[in-house]
Structure formats: structure tokens, C-alpha cells
Amino acid sequence: MKKKLHLWHRYCGLVIALPLIIISLTGSILVFKEEIDHLIMPELASVNASPGTRLSYDNLHTTIKHNLPNYEIGSWEIFDDGQTADRVYVLKHGTDEWFKVYLDQYQGIVRTTPQAVDYYLTDWLLDLHYKFLIGETGLWFTGTISLILMFMGISGLIIYRQFWKKFFTLRLKVKRIAFFSDLHKLVGIWSAPVLLILGFTGVYWNISEIIHHEFEHADEPPHLVKGPLYNHQLSLENLMVTAKTQMGGFRATYLMFPFEPDLPITFFGDVANTSFVTSEYASTVSFDKETGKQLPNYDIREAPFFLVAVDSFRKLHFGYFAGLPSRIIWCLIGLTPLIFAITGCYLWLKRRKPKRRMQHKNEYVTS
């Protein structure tokens, strides 16, 4: 059994080596997506203001509509740290295509014309990481890679089930094949828990997206946005005040507008007294898109354990649950598949050579 498991572990590693390296390297980079955006395009992604001085939602909403009359707002990432510009995602009239603009929320300036959601470097890397640049088909591909990654992590721990004995074993003054074998095992032992988390959360998200796109909306034609799907006379500022009043300690981080006929206006945000792995989008307050009447809200503090666990996947996957230290660790572990690929391929090739020599020798003898 162990021999067969070892064989499957080896061949699965060879099959997914290249795509796994791509997914892992892009993931390591995306751990610092915000910092990279601020560094390479500060004129778009960065602001310099005092936190708490952003303009009202109504003022900013009017500014966006004035600057983008041929688009409808679909969603809006909200920041108030004095450093990060808001990101607004819009749909062009007559299409179901999404575009992205940067908004200076402190001065009321739309900084860019609408660009494709994968136009900027880190957004392109995100699409490569998530869908391999091939749309919904990429969800199946990356989901499969994540499943195999989970299998390799579990099978590796089973194969080396006495792994605690090798926690610090790395022989240096030995032949290269022995060194690479030690390095492969050592890196695998240390990185397995995080890789299992990354694989599991990745599989969950991919399966969720596949179910949403391929099954729940498979027979529905795409909705082409031809105009506003909500009452533009509603005061977003008043809705925000209501959200804070109804849910103590609520801080909005994301605003979703109706981009399909049956959707409400929804504020996503975080609340006080939650776990360190609770995401900043964990709780929601929704309103009727025409009347502004409050709909039942969703408070993560009152949610069942399963939903709380699912919400924690965001911080666990991207590694920002403990600030900079956890992000650095996640970034470094994202590089380990490169080590696995180099050491694993080297060991596979070296171990095949004796078999080939023996095969040639037997053929020579029999002839």
C-alpha cells in the first residue's frame, strides 16, 4: 500500500508540477497585492489623506455617475485608511461586461477610464492564479490542481508518517541525491499544513463558483445592463447610517448594487468581537433597491459554525490573519512547490537511470 501511494504521489507531482508552480508563485506575489499596486501605480491606487475624512457616499455616487454616464455601478470596494483608493466595478450599458475604475474617495475624483478587470498587472496575475486566463474553464483546471495538491500533502504525511523524526534533518555532506531527498522531505513536512489549507480553501471556492455558474445559472441567458436597476434617489449615506445603527460596530468595506433584477443593495463589512480569522466582509446589511426598506441582515456573530468557518477561508487562504508575519510565512511557503518540482524531478530521473541500465543489460544478455 505504501509503495502504491508513493508511486501515485510521485506521478501526481510530475503531472501538476508546472501549473502548481504558476499557481503558487502568483499566490506568493498576490499576498502583497496592495503594496505592489501602491508601488507600481501610486497615481491610481494610493491616496494621501486623514482617515475618517472621506466624502459622503451620496457625493461620491453622484461623481461616479457624472463621470461614467454609460455605465452602471456593480460593486464598490470601500477604504478609509487614508492610503488606499476605492475601487469601483462598473458594467457597460448594453452588455454584461465588468470594468474597473479607481476613485479618490477623499477628493471625489474618478482617476481612470473603465478598464477590463484583468487589465492591471496584479489583477492579471489574480486571473492567472484563479482561472489560468481561460475563464470559467480555468475554474475546473485550478480546482483539480488544488485537489491533487491536497492529495499530495496528505499522502506525503502518510508516506513519511514518522515525519516528526525528520523535523530538522538536512544532511549537507552527502551525495546530491541524498541531500535533495532530505530537502524534499523537510520542506514538505514544514509546509504541509499551510499547503493543505491553501488546497482546501481553493477547492471550496472553485467548487462554489462552478456550481454557481454551471448549475445554478446554466439555463439563464446573461443579463444585459441597459440602465439603473435601483432607485438612484435613495440616499446611500442614510442607508449606511441605518446599517451602523442596526448592527453595532458595523464598518462597511464593500457595497454591492443590483446588477441582476432580483438583487438588493447590500453593504458588506466587519463588526467588533469576532475571531482573528473573521474576514472584513463577514456581515451584511441589505436594503430594498426601490424603497430603501431594510431587509433581514446577516451578523457573523450569530451565524452557525459552518458559515463562520467558511468565512475564515479568505484570511486563511491569503494569509493576512496575523498581519505582516503571517503574510511573509504564506509568501515563502508559496515558493515551496518550486523546491518540490526541482528536487522531485531530480530524484525521479536519478532513480530511473539504474532501472534503464538494468533493462539494457538484460536485453543485451538475452540477445
mmCIF file of C-alpha atoms in Angstrom:
data_model
loop_
_atom_site.group_PDB
_atom_site.id
_atom_site.type_symbol
_atom_site.label_atom_id
_atom_site.label_comp_id
_atom_site.label_asym_id
_atom_site.label_seq_id
_atom_site.Cartn_x
_atom_site.Cartn_y
_atom_site.Cartn_z
ATOM 1 C CA MET A 1 0.000 0.000 0.000
ATOM 2 C CA LYS A 2 2.751 2.421 0.940
ATOM 3 C CA LYS A 3 4.587 1.622 -2.292
ATOM 4 C CA LYS A 4 1.495 2.360 -4.410
ATOM 5 C CA LEU A 5 0.834 5.573 -2.504
ATOM 6 C CA HIS A 6 4.430 6.629 -3.060
ATOM 7 C CA LEU A 7 4.021 5.945 -6.782
ATOM 8 C CA TRP A 8 0.822 7.989 -7.006
ATOM 9 C CA HIS A 9 2.452 10.790 -5.014
ATOM 10 C CA ARG A 10 5.393 10.840 -7.415
ATOM 11 C CA TYR A 11 3.402 10.812 -10.661
ATOM 12 C CA CYS A 12 0.828 13.329 -9.457
ATOM 13 C CA GLY A 13 3.710 15.640 -8.600
ATOM 14 C CA LEU A 14 5.144 15.269 -12.104
ATOM 15 C CA VAL A 15 1.766 15.919 -13.742
ATOM 16 C CA ILE A 16 0.950 19.118 -11.849
ATOM 17 C CA ALA A 17 4.487 20.441 -11.381
ATOM 18 C CA LEU A 18 4.296 23.302 -13.887
ATOM 19 C CA PRO A 19 0.721 24.528 -13.206
ATOM 20 C CA LEU A 20 1.299 24.222 -9.468
ATOM 21 C CA ILE A 21 4.422 26.363 -9.730
ATOM 22 C CA ILE A 22 2.441 29.009 -11.622
ATOM 23 C CA ILE A 23 -0.399 28.984 -9.092
ATOM 24 C CA SER A 24 1.998 29.062 -6.139
ATOM 25 C CA LEU A 25 4.270 31.803 -7.462
ATOM 26 C CA THR A 26 1.348 34.046 -8.392
ATOM 27 C CA GLY A 27 -0.194 33.340 -4.982
ATOM 28 C CA SER A 28 3.021 34.377 -3.245
ATOM 29 C CA ILE A 29 3.057 37.626 -5.192
ATOM 30 C CA LEU A 30 -0.625 38.333 -4.549
ATOM 31 C CA VAL A 31 -0.090 38.111 -0.783
ATOM 32 C CA PHE A 32 1.345 41.619 -1.225
ATOM 33 C CA LYS A 33 -1.060 42.791 -3.931
ATOM 34 C CA GLU A 34 -1.946 46.055 -2.216
ATOM 35 C CA GLU A 35 1.691 47.006 -1.640
ATOM 36 C CA ILE A 36 2.617 46.173 -5.237
ATOM 37 C CA ASP A 37 -0.244 48.288 -6.597
ATOM 38 C CA HIS A 38 0.835 51.212 -4.435
ATOM 39 C CA LEU A 39 4.420 50.807 -5.624
ATOM 40 C CA ILE A 40 3.926 50.451 -9.380
ATOM 41 C CA MET A 41 0.916 52.756 -9.869
ATOM 42 C CA PRO A 42 0.690 55.159 -6.918
ATOM 43 C CA GLU A 43 -1.144 57.704 -9.065
ATOM 44 C CA LEU A 44 -4.086 55.279 -9.225
ATOM 45 C CA ALA A 45 -4.042 53.031 -6.164
ATOM 46 C CA SER A 46 -2.729 55.406 -3.474
ATOM 47 C CA VAL A 47 -4.228 58.386 -1.682
ATOM 48 C CA ASN A 48 -2.809 60.642 0.983
ATOM 49 C CA ALA A 49 -5.434 61.825 3.439
ATOM 50 C CA SER A 50 -6.529 61.618 7.046
ATOM 51 C CA PRO A 51 -8.646 58.549 7.853
ATOM 52 C CA GLY A 52 -12.255 59.404 8.570
ATOM 53 C CA THR A 53 -12.399 62.369 6.169
ATOM 54 C CA ARG A 54 -13.763 60.603 3.084
ATOM 55 C CA LEU A 55 -16.624 62.300 1.256
ATOM 56 C CA SER A 56 -20.190 61.115 1.696
ATOM 57 C CA TYR A 57 -21.412 58.105 -0.253
ATOM 58 C CA ASP A 58 -24.031 60.285 -1.963
ATOM 59 C CA ASN A 59 -21.413 62.774 -3.108
ATOM 60 C CA LEU A 60 -19.152 60.029 -4.447
ATOM 61 C CA HIS A 61 -22.075 58.195 -6.078
ATOM 62 C CA THR A 62 -23.030 61.364 -7.950
ATOM 63 C CA THR A 63 -19.421 61.861 -9.040
ATOM 64 C CA ILE A 64 -19.176 58.339 -10.430
ATOM 65 C CA LYS A 65 -22.462 58.632 -12.333
ATOM 66 C CA HIS A 66 -21.453 62.033 -13.741
ATOM 67 C CA ASN A 67 -18.086 60.742 -14.972
ATOM 68 C CA LEU A 68 -19.386 57.389 -16.246
ATOM 69 C CA PRO A 69 -22.846 58.057 -17.724
ATOM 70 C CA ASN A 70 -22.746 54.950 -19.925
ATOM 71 C CA TYR A 71 -22.019 52.581 -17.048
ATOM 72 C CA GLU A 72 -23.832 51.225 -14.010
ATOM 73 C CA ILE A 73 -22.102 50.579 -10.687
ATOM 74 C CA GLY A 74 -21.970 46.886 -9.831
ATOM 75 C CA SER A 75 -19.816 46.884 -6.720
ATOM 76 C CA TRP A 76 -17.600 49.207 -4.731
ATOM 77 C CA GLU A 77 -14.602 48.366 -2.530
ATOM 78 C CA ILE A 78 -14.529 50.849 0.347
ATOM 79 C CA PHE A 79 -11.371 52.018 2.156
ATOM 80 C CA ASP A 80 -10.834 54.627 4.839
ATOM 81 C CA ASP A 81 -7.198 54.163 5.852
ATOM 82 C CA GLY A 82 -6.019 57.386 4.222
ATOM 83 C CA GLN A 83 -3.723 55.394 1.903
ATOM 84 C CA THR A 84 -5.779 53.171 -0.413
ATOM 85 C CA ALA A 85 -8.070 54.461 -3.160
ATOM 86 C CA ASP A 86 -11.557 52.999 -3.516
ATOM 87 C CA ARG A 87 -12.054 50.519 -6.348
ATOM 88 C CA VAL A 88 -15.338 50.638 -8.221
ATOM 89 C CA TYR A 89 -16.527 47.930 -10.616
ATOM 90 C CA VAL A 90 -18.971 49.014 -13.302
ATOM 91 C CA LEU A 91 -20.953 47.401 -16.127
ATOM 92 C CA LYS A 92 -21.215 48.978 -19.549
ATOM 93 C CA HIS A 93 -24.737 49.649 -20.816
ATOM 94 C CA GLY A 94 -25.972 47.005 -23.223
ATOM 95 C CA THR A 95 -23.501 44.377 -22.001
ATOM 96 C CA ASP A 96 -22.744 42.125 -19.059
ATOM 97 C CA GLU A 97 -19.048 43.088 -19.089
ATOM 98 C CA TRP A 98 -17.363 44.317 -15.927
ATOM 99 C CA PHE A 99 -14.814 47.129 -15.798
ATOM 100 C CA LYS A 100 -12.754 48.689 -13.036
ATOM 101 C CA VAL A 101 -12.002 52.288 -12.047
ATOM 102 C CA TYR A 102 -10.050 53.834 -9.186
ATOM 103 C CA LEU A 103 -11.755 56.528 -7.110
ATOM 104 C CA ASP A 104 -10.130 59.076 -4.809
ATOM 105 C CA GLN A 105 -12.730 58.967 -2.050
ATOM 106 C CA TYR A 106 -11.281 61.975 -0.227
ATOM 107 C CA GLN A 107 -11.291 64.406 -3.156
ATOM 108 C CA GLY A 108 -14.110 62.944 -5.214
ATOM 109 C CA ILE A 109 -12.024 62.218 -8.326
ATOM 110 C CA VAL A 110 -12.524 59.291 -10.691
ATOM 111 C CA ARG A 111 -8.911 58.631 -11.611
ATOM 112 C CA THR A 112 -9.241 56.320 -14.594
ATOM 113 C CA THR A 113 -11.416 55.433 -17.506
ATOM 114 C CA PRO A 114 -13.024 51.992 -17.139
ATOM 115 C CA GLN A 115 -10.547 49.187 -17.798
ATOM 116 C CA ALA A 116 -11.045 45.423 -18.015
ATOM 117 C CA VAL A 117 -10.958 43.758 -14.599
ATOM 118 C CA ASP A 118 -7.727 41.949 -15.539
ATOM 119 C CA TYR A 119 -6.077 44.996 -17.158
ATOM 120 C CA TYR A 120 -3.676 45.932 -14.354
ATOM 121 C CA LEU A 121 -0.694 43.701 -13.541
ATOM 122 C CA THR A 122 -1.824 42.305 -10.194
ATOM 123 C CA ASP A 123 -5.367 41.810 -11.483
ATOM 124 C CA TRP A 124 -3.930 39.868 -14.437
ATOM 125 C CA LEU A 125 -1.910 37.769 -12.001
ATOM 126 C CA LEU A 126 -5.073 37.146 -9.962
ATOM 127 C CA ASP A 127 -6.877 35.867 -13.055
ATOM 128 C CA LEU A 128 -3.877 33.681 -13.893
ATOM 129 C CA HIS A 129 -3.822 32.345 -10.332
ATOM 130 C CA TYR A 130 -7.555 31.735 -10.162
ATOM 131 C CA LYS A 131 -8.595 30.798 -13.707
ATOM 132 C CA PHE A 132 -5.372 30.421 -15.741
ATOM 133 C CA LEU A 133 -6.663 33.176 -18.041
ATOM 134 C CA ILE A 134 -9.190 30.795 -19.626
ATOM 135 C CA GLY A 135 -12.403 31.949 -17.968
ATOM 136 C CA GLU A 136 -14.808 29.515 -16.376
ATOM 137 C CA THR A 137 -12.905 26.523 -17.802
ATOM 138 C CA GLY A 138 -9.993 27.618 -15.653
ATOM 139 C CA LEU A 139 -12.081 27.044 -12.531
ATOM 140 C CA TRP A 140 -12.196 23.319 -13.316
ATOM 141 C CA PHE A 141 -8.472 23.268 -14.027
ATOM 142 C CA THR A 142 -7.316 25.096 -10.893
ATOM 143 C CA GLY A 143 -9.852 23.198 -8.804
ATOM 144 C CA THR A 144 -8.365 19.911 -9.989
ATOM 145 C CA ILE A 145 -4.848 21.150 -9.231
ATOM 146 C CA SER A 146 -5.959 22.113 -5.716
ATOM 147 C CA LEU A 147 -7.458 18.664 -5.167
ATOM 148 C CA ILE A 148 -4.239 16.995 -6.272
ATOM 149 C CA LEU A 149 -2.270 19.342 -4.021
ATOM 150 C CA MET A 150 -4.379 18.196 -1.059
ATOM 151 C CA PHE A 151 -3.799 14.560 -2.004
ATOM 152 C CA MET A 152 -0.059 15.111 -2.216
ATOM 153 C CA GLY A 153 0.057 16.814 1.152
ATOM 154 C CA ILE A 154 -1.916 14.037 2.849
ATOM 155 C CA SER A 155 -0.124 11.223 1.037
ATOM 156 C CA GLY A 156 3.248 12.773 1.846
ATOM 157 C CA LEU A 157 2.439 12.777 5.553
ATOM 158 C CA ILE A 158 1.250 9.150 5.313
ATOM 159 C CA ILE A 159 4.345 8.031 3.394
ATOM 160 C CA TYR A 160 6.576 9.721 5.933
ATOM 161 C CA ARG A 161 4.214 9.085 8.844
ATOM 162 C CA GLN A 162 7.096 9.310 11.312
ATOM 163 C CA PHE A 163 7.763 12.791 9.995
ATOM 164 C CA TRP A 164 8.361 14.244 13.472
ATOM 165 C CA LYS A 165 11.689 12.420 13.470
ATOM 166 C CA LYS A 166 12.772 14.408 10.394
ATOM 167 C CA PHE A 167 11.704 17.873 11.513
ATOM 168 C CA PHE A 168 15.264 19.216 11.431
ATOM 169 C CA THR A 169 17.040 16.599 9.316
ATOM 170 C CA LEU A 170 19.020 18.034 6.404
ATOM 171 C CA ARG A 171 22.301 16.270 5.730
ATOM 172 C CA LEU A 172 24.732 18.544 3.928
ATOM 173 C CA LYS A 173 27.887 16.451 3.464
ATOM 174 C CA VAL A 174 26.235 13.683 1.453
ATOM 175 C CA LYS A 175 25.637 12.880 -2.206
ATOM 176 C CA ARG A 176 23.336 15.208 -4.060
ATOM 177 C CA ILE A 177 20.558 12.626 -4.330
ATOM 178 C CA ALA A 178 20.534 12.184 -0.538
ATOM 179 C CA PHE A 179 20.615 15.951 0.003
ATOM 180 C CA PHE A 180 17.719 16.510 -2.402
ATOM 181 C CA SER A 181 15.774 13.701 -0.736
ATOM 182 C CA ASP A 182 16.251 15.295 2.690
ATOM 183 C CA LEU A 183 15.365 18.745 1.347
ATOM 184 C CA HIS A 184 12.199 17.434 -0.344
ATOM 185 C CA LYS A 185 11.019 15.757 2.857
ATOM 186 C CA LEU A 186 11.999 18.632 5.151
ATOM 187 C CA VAL A 187 10.268 21.310 3.078
ATOM 188 C CA GLY A 188 7.221 19.050 2.715
ATOM 189 C CA ILE A 189 6.986 18.465 6.459
ATOM 190 C CA TRP A 190 7.164 22.155 7.308
ATOM 191 C CA SER A 191 4.890 23.405 4.544
ATOM 192 C CA ALA A 192 2.261 20.621 4.513
ATOM 193 C CA PRO A 193 -0.183 22.248 6.997
ATOM 194 C CA VAL A 194 -0.278 25.540 5.098
ATOM 195 C CA LEU A 195 -0.420 23.842 1.681
ATOM 196 C CA LEU A 196 -3.358 21.746 2.892
ATOM 197 C CA ILE A 197 -5.147 24.919 3.994
ATOM 198 C CA LEU A 198 -4.445 26.581 0.636
ATOM 199 C CA GLY A 199 -5.557 23.494 -1.270
ATOM 200 C CA PHE A 200 -8.754 23.007 0.722
ATOM 201 C CA THR A 201 -9.855 26.642 0.590
ATOM 202 C CA GLY A 202 -9.006 26.802 -3.106
ATOM 203 C CA VAL A 203 -11.057 23.687 -3.831
ATOM 204 C CA TYR A 204 -14.029 25.064 -1.878
ATOM 205 C CA TRP A 205 -14.044 28.375 -3.754
ATOM 206 C CA ASN A 206 -13.638 26.735 -7.138
ATOM 207 C CA ILE A 207 -16.431 24.244 -6.498
ATOM 208 C CA SER A 208 -18.684 27.043 -5.227
ATOM 209 C CA GLU A 209 -18.037 29.107 -8.355
ATOM 210 C CA ILE A 210 -18.537 26.126 -10.641
ATOM 211 C CA ILE A 211 -21.870 25.300 -9.000
ATOM 212 C CA HIS A 212 -22.941 28.939 -9.271
ATOM 213 C CA HIS A 213 -22.002 29.357 -12.940
ATOM 214 C CA GLU A 214 -22.515 25.895 -14.383
ATOM 215 C CA PHE A 215 -25.546 24.658 -12.474
ATOM 216 C CA GLU A 216 -27.498 27.420 -10.746
ATOM 217 C CA HIS A 217 -27.424 29.788 -13.758
ATOM 218 C CA ALA A 218 -26.695 27.328 -16.551
ATOM 219 C CA ASP A 219 -30.022 27.863 -18.361
ATOM 220 C CA GLU A 220 -30.252 31.593 -17.770
ATOM 221 C CA PRO A 221 -29.134 33.993 -20.503
ATOM 222 C CA PRO A 222 -26.704 36.703 -19.339
ATOM 223 C CA HIS A 223 -28.433 39.836 -18.094
ATOM 224 C CA LEU A 224 -27.513 42.829 -20.235
ATOM 225 C CA VAL A 225 -27.465 46.013 -18.194
ATOM 226 C CA LYS A 226 -29.383 48.708 -20.042
ATOM 227 C CA GLY A 227 -29.853 51.170 -17.219
ATOM 228 C CA PRO A 228 -30.124 51.522 -13.453
ATOM 229 C CA LEU A 229 -31.618 48.566 -11.585
ATOM 230 C CA TYR A 230 -32.181 50.550 -8.378
ATOM 231 C CA ASN A 231 -33.639 53.846 -7.286
ATOM 232 C CA HIS A 232 -30.934 56.468 -7.766
ATOM 233 C CA GLN A 233 -32.829 58.831 -5.475
ATOM 234 C CA LEU A 234 -32.046 56.672 -2.447
ATOM 235 C CA SER A 235 -29.507 58.201 -0.089
ATOM 236 C CA LEU A 236 -26.595 55.799 0.305
ATOM 237 C CA GLU A 237 -25.415 57.854 3.252
ATOM 238 C CA ASN A 238 -28.705 57.316 5.068
ATOM 239 C CA LEU A 239 -28.571 53.598 4.288
ATOM 240 C CA MET A 240 -25.068 53.467 5.746
ATOM 241 C CA VAL A 241 -26.211 55.223 8.925
ATOM 242 C CA THR A 242 -29.057 52.710 9.227
ATOM 243 C CA ALA A 243 -26.641 49.818 8.764
ATOM 244 C CA LYS A 244 -24.424 51.093 11.587
ATOM 245 C CA THR A 245 -27.425 51.622 13.830
ATOM 246 C CA GLN A 246 -28.929 48.197 13.198
ATOM 247 C CA MET A 247 -25.655 46.329 13.678
ATOM 248 C CA GLY A 248 -23.484 47.757 16.444
ATOM 249 C CA GLY A 249 -19.884 48.309 15.451
ATOM 250 C CA PHE A 250 -20.551 47.678 11.755
ATOM 251 C CA ARG A 251 -17.857 49.048 9.408
ATOM 252 C CA ALA A 252 -18.606 48.928 5.695
ATOM 253 C CA THR A 253 -15.888 47.542 3.437
ATOM 254 C CA TYR A 254 -17.818 46.638 0.286
ATOM 255 C CA LEU A 255 -21.018 47.845 -1.350
ATOM 256 C CA MET A 256 -22.871 45.709 -3.892
ATOM 257 C CA PHE A 257 -25.504 47.235 -6.155
ATOM 258 C CA PRO A 258 -28.150 45.267 -8.091
ATOM 259 C CA PHE A 259 -26.527 44.076 -11.326
ATOM 260 C CA GLU A 260 -29.272 41.490 -11.807
ATOM 261 C CA PRO A 261 -33.025 42.204 -11.444
ATOM 262 C CA ASP A 262 -33.623 40.348 -8.160
ATOM 263 C CA LEU A 263 -30.644 41.641 -6.161
ATOM 264 C CA PRO A 264 -30.898 44.189 -3.295
ATOM 265 C CA ILE A 265 -28.436 46.910 -2.284
ATOM 266 C CA THR A 266 -26.051 45.278 0.171
ATOM 267 C CA PHE A 267 -23.347 46.635 2.451
ATOM 268 C CA PHE A 268 -20.668 44.109 3.424
ATOM 269 C CA GLY A 269 -18.454 44.790 6.416
ATOM 270 C CA ASP A 270 -16.923 43.657 9.665
ATOM 271 C CA VAL A 271 -18.064 44.003 13.259
ATOM 272 C CA ALA A 272 -16.424 44.005 16.664
ATOM 273 C CA ASN A 273 -15.940 40.996 18.951
ATOM 274 C CA THR A 274 -15.158 38.425 16.266
ATOM 275 C CA SER A 275 -12.365 35.920 15.668
ATOM 276 C CA PHE A 276 -8.992 36.985 14.284
ATOM 277 C CA VAL A 277 -9.751 34.922 11.161
ATOM 278 C CA THR A 278 -13.134 36.550 10.532
ATOM 279 C CA SER A 279 -12.996 38.380 7.213
ATOM 280 C CA GLU A 280 -13.705 42.042 6.639
ATOM 281 C CA TYR A 281 -16.749 41.049 4.530
ATOM 282 C CA ALA A 282 -18.316 38.723 7.071
ATOM 283 C CA SER A 283 -21.530 40.613 7.914
ATOM 284 C CA THR A 284 -24.093 42.206 5.616
ATOM 285 C CA VAL A 285 -26.929 44.697 5.791
ATOM 286 C CA SER A 286 -29.300 44.755 2.783
ATOM 287 C CA PHE A 287 -31.950 47.183 1.586
ATOM 288 C CA ASP A 288 -34.764 47.070 -0.932
ATOM 289 C CA LYS A 289 -33.418 48.573 -4.147
ATOM 290 C CA GLU A 290 -36.502 50.730 -4.768
ATOM 291 C CA THR A 291 -37.802 51.781 -1.354
ATOM 292 C CA GLY A 292 -34.673 51.534 0.780
ATOM 293 C CA LYS A 293 -36.512 49.399 3.316
ATOM 294 C CA GLN A 294 -34.116 47.360 5.404
ATOM 295 C CA LEU A 295 -34.125 43.643 4.715
ATOM 296 C CA PRO A 296 -33.013 40.942 7.180
ATOM 297 C CA ASN A 297 -29.344 41.456 7.961
ATOM 298 C CA TYR A 298 -26.634 38.844 8.435
ATOM 299 C CA ASP A 299 -24.459 39.136 11.544
ATOM 300 C CA ILE A 300 -21.499 36.755 11.533
ATOM 301 C CA ARG A 301 -21.587 36.756 15.357
ATOM 302 C CA GLU A 302 -24.938 34.983 15.202
ATOM 303 C CA ALA A 303 -24.119 32.634 12.325
ATOM 304 C CA PRO A 304 -23.757 28.844 12.687
ATOM 305 C CA PHE A 305 -20.267 27.406 12.985
ATOM 306 C CA PHE A 306 -20.135 26.142 9.378
ATOM 307 C CA LEU A 307 -20.689 29.612 7.923
ATOM 308 C CA VAL A 308 -18.205 31.155 10.343
ATOM 309 C CA ALA A 309 -15.640 28.556 9.234
ATOM 310 C CA VAL A 310 -16.301 29.237 5.556
ATOM 311 C CA ASP A 311 -15.888 32.967 6.107
ATOM 312 C CA SER A 312 -12.465 32.340 7.690
ATOM 313 C CA PHE A 313 -11.242 30.802 4.407
ATOM 314 C CA ARG A 314 -10.451 34.251 2.992
ATOM 315 C CA LYS A 315 -7.903 35.208 5.633
ATOM 316 C CA LEU A 316 -6.554 31.661 5.846
ATOM 317 C CA HIS A 317 -6.045 31.444 2.084
ATOM 318 C CA PHE A 318 -4.365 34.826 1.675
ATOM 319 C CA GLY A 319 -2.534 34.663 4.991
ATOM 320 C CA TYR A 320 -3.279 38.106 6.415
ATOM 321 C CA PHE A 321 -4.929 36.916 9.647
ATOM 322 C CA ALA A 322 -1.893 37.869 11.755
ATOM 323 C CA GLY A 323 -0.635 40.878 9.869
ATOM 324 C CA LEU A 324 2.784 41.051 8.242
ATOM 325 C CA PRO A 325 4.328 37.952 9.942
ATOM 326 C CA SER A 326 1.667 35.554 8.620
ATOM 327 C CA ARG A 327 1.786 37.151 5.180
ATOM 328 C CA ILE A 328 5.551 36.646 4.976
ATOM 329 C CA ILE A 329 5.164 32.999 6.011
ATOM 330 C CA TRP A 330 2.409 32.437 3.417
ATOM 331 C CA CYS A 331 4.518 34.138 0.756
ATOM 332 C CA LEU A 332 7.551 31.945 1.484
ATOM 333 C CA ILE A 333 5.535 28.737 1.624
ATOM 334 C CA GLY A 334 4.036 29.684 -1.719
ATOM 335 C CA LEU A 335 7.527 29.248 -3.159
ATOM 336 C CA THR A 336 7.949 25.684 -1.879
ATOM 337 C CA PRO A 337 6.371 23.979 -4.933
ATOM 338 C CA LEU A 338 9.363 25.232 -6.908
ATOM 339 C CA ILE A 339 11.612 23.318 -4.495
ATOM 340 C CA PHE A 340 9.344 20.271 -4.740
ATOM 341 C CA ALA A 341 9.476 20.387 -8.534
ATOM 342 C CA ILE A 342 13.280 20.645 -8.714
ATOM 343 C CA THR A 343 14.041 18.034 -6.061
ATOM 344 C CA GLY A 344 11.198 15.703 -7.086
ATOM 345 C CA CYS A 345 12.137 15.685 -10.783
ATOM 346 C CA TYR A 346 15.801 15.199 -9.944
ATOM 347 C CA LEU A 347 15.058 12.218 -7.680
ATOM 348 C CA TRP A 348 12.707 10.702 -10.265
ATOM 349 C CA LEU A 349 15.290 10.974 -13.047
ATOM 350 C CA LYS A 350 18.097 9.612 -10.892
ATOM 351 C CA ARG A 351 16.055 6.631 -9.763
ATOM 352 C CA ARG A 352 15.008 5.828 -13.328
ATOM 353 C CA LYS A 353 18.585 5.583 -14.598
ATOM 354 C CA PRO A 354 19.537 2.419 -12.676
ATOM 355 C CA LYS A 355 16.333 0.753 -13.917
ATOM 356 C CA ARG A 356 17.145 1.686 -17.503
ATOM 357 C CA ARG A 357 20.708 0.404 -17.189
ATOM 358 C CA MET A 358 19.408 -2.867 -15.759
ATOM 359 C CA GLN A 359 16.859 -3.146 -18.562
ATOM 360 C CA HIS A 360 19.514 -2.582 -21.233
ATOM 361 C CA LYS A 361 21.774 -5.119 -19.550
ATOM 362 C CA ASN A 362 19.022 -7.764 -19.555
ATOM 363 C CA GLU A 363 18.252 -7.074 -23.193
ATOM 364 C CA TYR A 364 21.939 -7.485 -24.062
ATOM 365 C CA VAL A 365 22.176 -10.800 -22.174
ATOM 366 C CA THR A 366 19.036 -12.260 -23.766
ATOM 367 C CA SER A 367 20.167 -11.244 -27.246
#
